Amino acid sequence: MALTSHELGLGTPCPSFTLPSVDGKTYSLSDFSQSKALLVAFICSHCPYVRAIEDDLLALAHGFEKADLQVVAICSNDAEKYPEDAPGKLLLRWHEKNYGFPYLVDSSQDVAKAFDAACTPDLFLYDAERKLYYHGRVQELESAVVGILTGKLAPENQQHSIGCSIKWYTQS
């Protein structure tokens, strides 16, 4: 089911998180404190919307120095019902596509809820103070990163990201 990202106020602080990565390391928000911009991307392996933008997202991530932009991906999907989004499969995709940035697993889904993430992809771009600067489609993401790096005000017109719904665990 296709959804759009939720409306969030610009300037909203980045939620804190500590999550395991597909490569066995653990990362927290504080591990990404050195860059001028931080992109938190809620993605997964099975979603056709993510697959459609994945190469653009990776090109963007590889196109900036880490001092300017750090990227972290998070998968919050129910891996039992969507086995392509299980950590082992995410690790294979991470290697296959040469992500070059951490891919975290939010198995409790608490981090997705803290961000108010709704779909994959759901992209949150934060400035150096880790205040929300951009929350929208990948098409305008590079321009938003350049805006942060050149000291411009956040773009007023931000188009919601469209994608598959996050696959929430259901209570039985």
C-alpha positions as MATLAB code, in Angstrom:
seq = 'MALTSHELGLGTPCPSFTLPSVDGKTYSLSDFSQSKALLVAFICSHCPYVRAIEDDLLALAHGFEKADLQVVAICSNDAEKYPEDAPGKLLLRWHEKNYGFPYLVDSSQDVAKAFDAACTPDLFLYDAERKLYYHGRVQELESAVVGILTGKLAPENQQHSIGCSIKWYTQS';
ca = [
       0.000    0.000    0.000;
       1.489    3.339   -1.060;
       1.625    6.099    1.517;
       3.165    9.530    1.772;
       5.438   10.783    4.500;
       3.841   12.668    7.381;
       3.945   16.436    7.771;
       6.606   17.439   10.304;
       7.610   20.869   11.466;
      10.918   22.156   10.184;
      13.305   22.652   13.072;
      12.094   19.517   14.860;
      15.052   17.946   16.710;
      16.402   14.634   15.462;
      15.221   11.828   17.749;
      17.923    9.975   19.619;
      18.577    6.357   18.659;
      20.917    3.445   19.306;
      20.567    0.551   16.873;
      22.556   -2.405   15.553;
      23.878   -2.268   12.019;
      23.657   -5.081    9.499;
      27.441   -5.480    9.829;
      27.269   -6.157   13.586;
      28.281   -2.716   14.872;
      26.014   -0.486   16.954;
      25.415    3.178   16.155;
      23.857    6.072   18.048;
      22.867    9.551   16.953;
      26.046   10.861   18.628;
      28.141    8.828   16.154;
      26.946   11.198   13.429;
      27.645   14.490   15.220;
      30.612   15.688   13.176;
      28.969   16.522    9.853;
      27.216   19.668    8.695;
      24.206   17.585    7.591;
      22.726   14.223    8.534;
      20.390   12.218    6.344;
      18.329    9.536    8.077;
      16.719    7.346    5.411;
      14.046    4.804    6.314;
      14.371    2.207    3.575;
      14.153   -1.561    3.075;
      15.079   -4.201    0.516;
      11.714   -5.349   -0.811;
      10.024   -2.009   -1.607;
       9.832   -1.109   -5.318;
       9.813    2.607   -4.414;
      13.126    2.208   -2.570;
      14.585    0.183   -5.428;
      13.571    2.961   -7.830;
      15.495    5.640   -5.891;
      18.259    3.519   -4.356;
      20.945    4.377   -6.922;
      20.139    8.104   -6.656;
      20.344    7.893   -2.869;
      23.685    6.085   -3.045;
      25.069    8.566   -5.584;
      24.077   11.413   -3.287;
      25.702    9.733   -0.272;
      28.920    9.074   -2.205;
      28.903   12.568   -3.751;
      29.608   14.480   -0.534;
      32.454   14.363    1.959;
      31.486   12.858    5.329;
      32.370   16.186    6.965;
      29.539   17.709    4.934;
      26.959   14.882    4.854;
      26.643   11.703    6.846;
      23.993    9.185    5.857;
      22.408    6.434    7.894;
      19.753    4.025    6.621;
      17.230    2.345    8.912;
      14.956   -0.603    8.205;
      11.999   -0.875   10.588;
       9.895   -3.442    8.729;
       8.429   -6.630   10.176;
      11.119   -9.066    9.005;
       9.006  -12.111    9.849;
       6.335  -11.204    7.293;
       8.825   -9.587    4.902;
      11.908  -11.854    4.931;
      13.711   -9.728    2.320;
      13.957   -7.128    5.080;
      15.587   -9.490    7.593;
      19.078   -8.395    8.727;
      20.888  -11.086    6.705;
      19.176  -10.044    3.473;
      19.797   -6.363    4.257;
      23.483   -7.169    4.742;
      23.625   -8.839    1.324;
      22.001   -5.795   -0.299;
      24.340   -3.470    1.625;
      27.367   -5.309    0.206;
      25.878   -5.750   -3.280;
      25.130   -2.040   -3.676;
      28.239   -0.814   -1.793;
      26.254    1.429    0.521;
      29.300    2.861    2.290;
      27.214    4.071    5.248;
      25.549    2.298    8.172;
      22.339    0.339    7.586;
      20.583   -0.062   10.915;
      17.881   -2.489   12.003;
      15.006   -1.141   14.091;
      13.444   -4.450   15.110;
      11.427   -2.872   17.944;
      10.118   -0.201   15.538;
      10.543    2.354   18.338;
      12.894    4.498   16.261;
      10.486    4.638   13.310;
       7.760    5.747   15.723;
      10.033    8.393   17.274;
      10.733    9.822   13.811;
       7.066    9.469   12.794;
       8.276    7.560    9.730;
       5.425    6.336    7.568;
       6.824    4.834    4.398;
       9.875    3.571    2.577;
      11.606    5.658    1.503;
      11.073    8.296    4.195;
      13.936   10.797    4.176;
      14.834   13.147    7.040;
      17.611   15.704    6.486;
      18.999   17.506    9.530;
      21.317   20.498    9.756;
      24.463   20.745   11.908;
      22.348   21.387   15.012;
      20.337   18.253   14.113;
      17.176   20.230   13.456;
      14.923   19.043   10.620;
      15.740   20.975    7.447;
      14.123   18.820    4.771;
      11.613   15.963    4.808;
      10.562   14.996    1.314;
      11.307   13.305   -1.967;
      14.724   12.189   -3.139;
      14.348   14.384   -6.250;
      14.960   17.583   -4.252;
      17.308   16.061   -1.687;
      20.600   17.103   -3.281;
      19.387   20.682   -3.548;
      18.432   20.573    0.131;
      21.889   19.275    1.120;
      23.520   22.061   -0.884;
      21.164   24.507    0.846;
      22.384   23.415    4.268;
      26.019   23.583    3.194;
      25.647   27.085    1.744;
      23.614   28.491    4.643;
      20.302   28.868    2.847;
      16.948   28.745    4.596;
      15.075   25.446    4.362;
      12.999   25.128    1.185;
       9.408   26.203    1.845;
       7.817   23.821   -0.649;
       8.699   20.273    0.350;
       6.976   17.451   -1.513;
       6.117   14.390    0.564;
       7.968   11.189   -0.145;
       5.802    8.397   -1.554;
       6.450    4.746   -0.880;
       5.366    1.466    0.632;
       3.986    1.652    4.132;
       6.320    0.646    6.925;
       5.397   -2.955    7.703;
       4.384   -2.671   11.331;
       4.249   -5.701   13.608;
       0.671   -6.596   14.422;
      -0.498   -7.579   17.855;
      -2.107  -11.014   18.037;
];
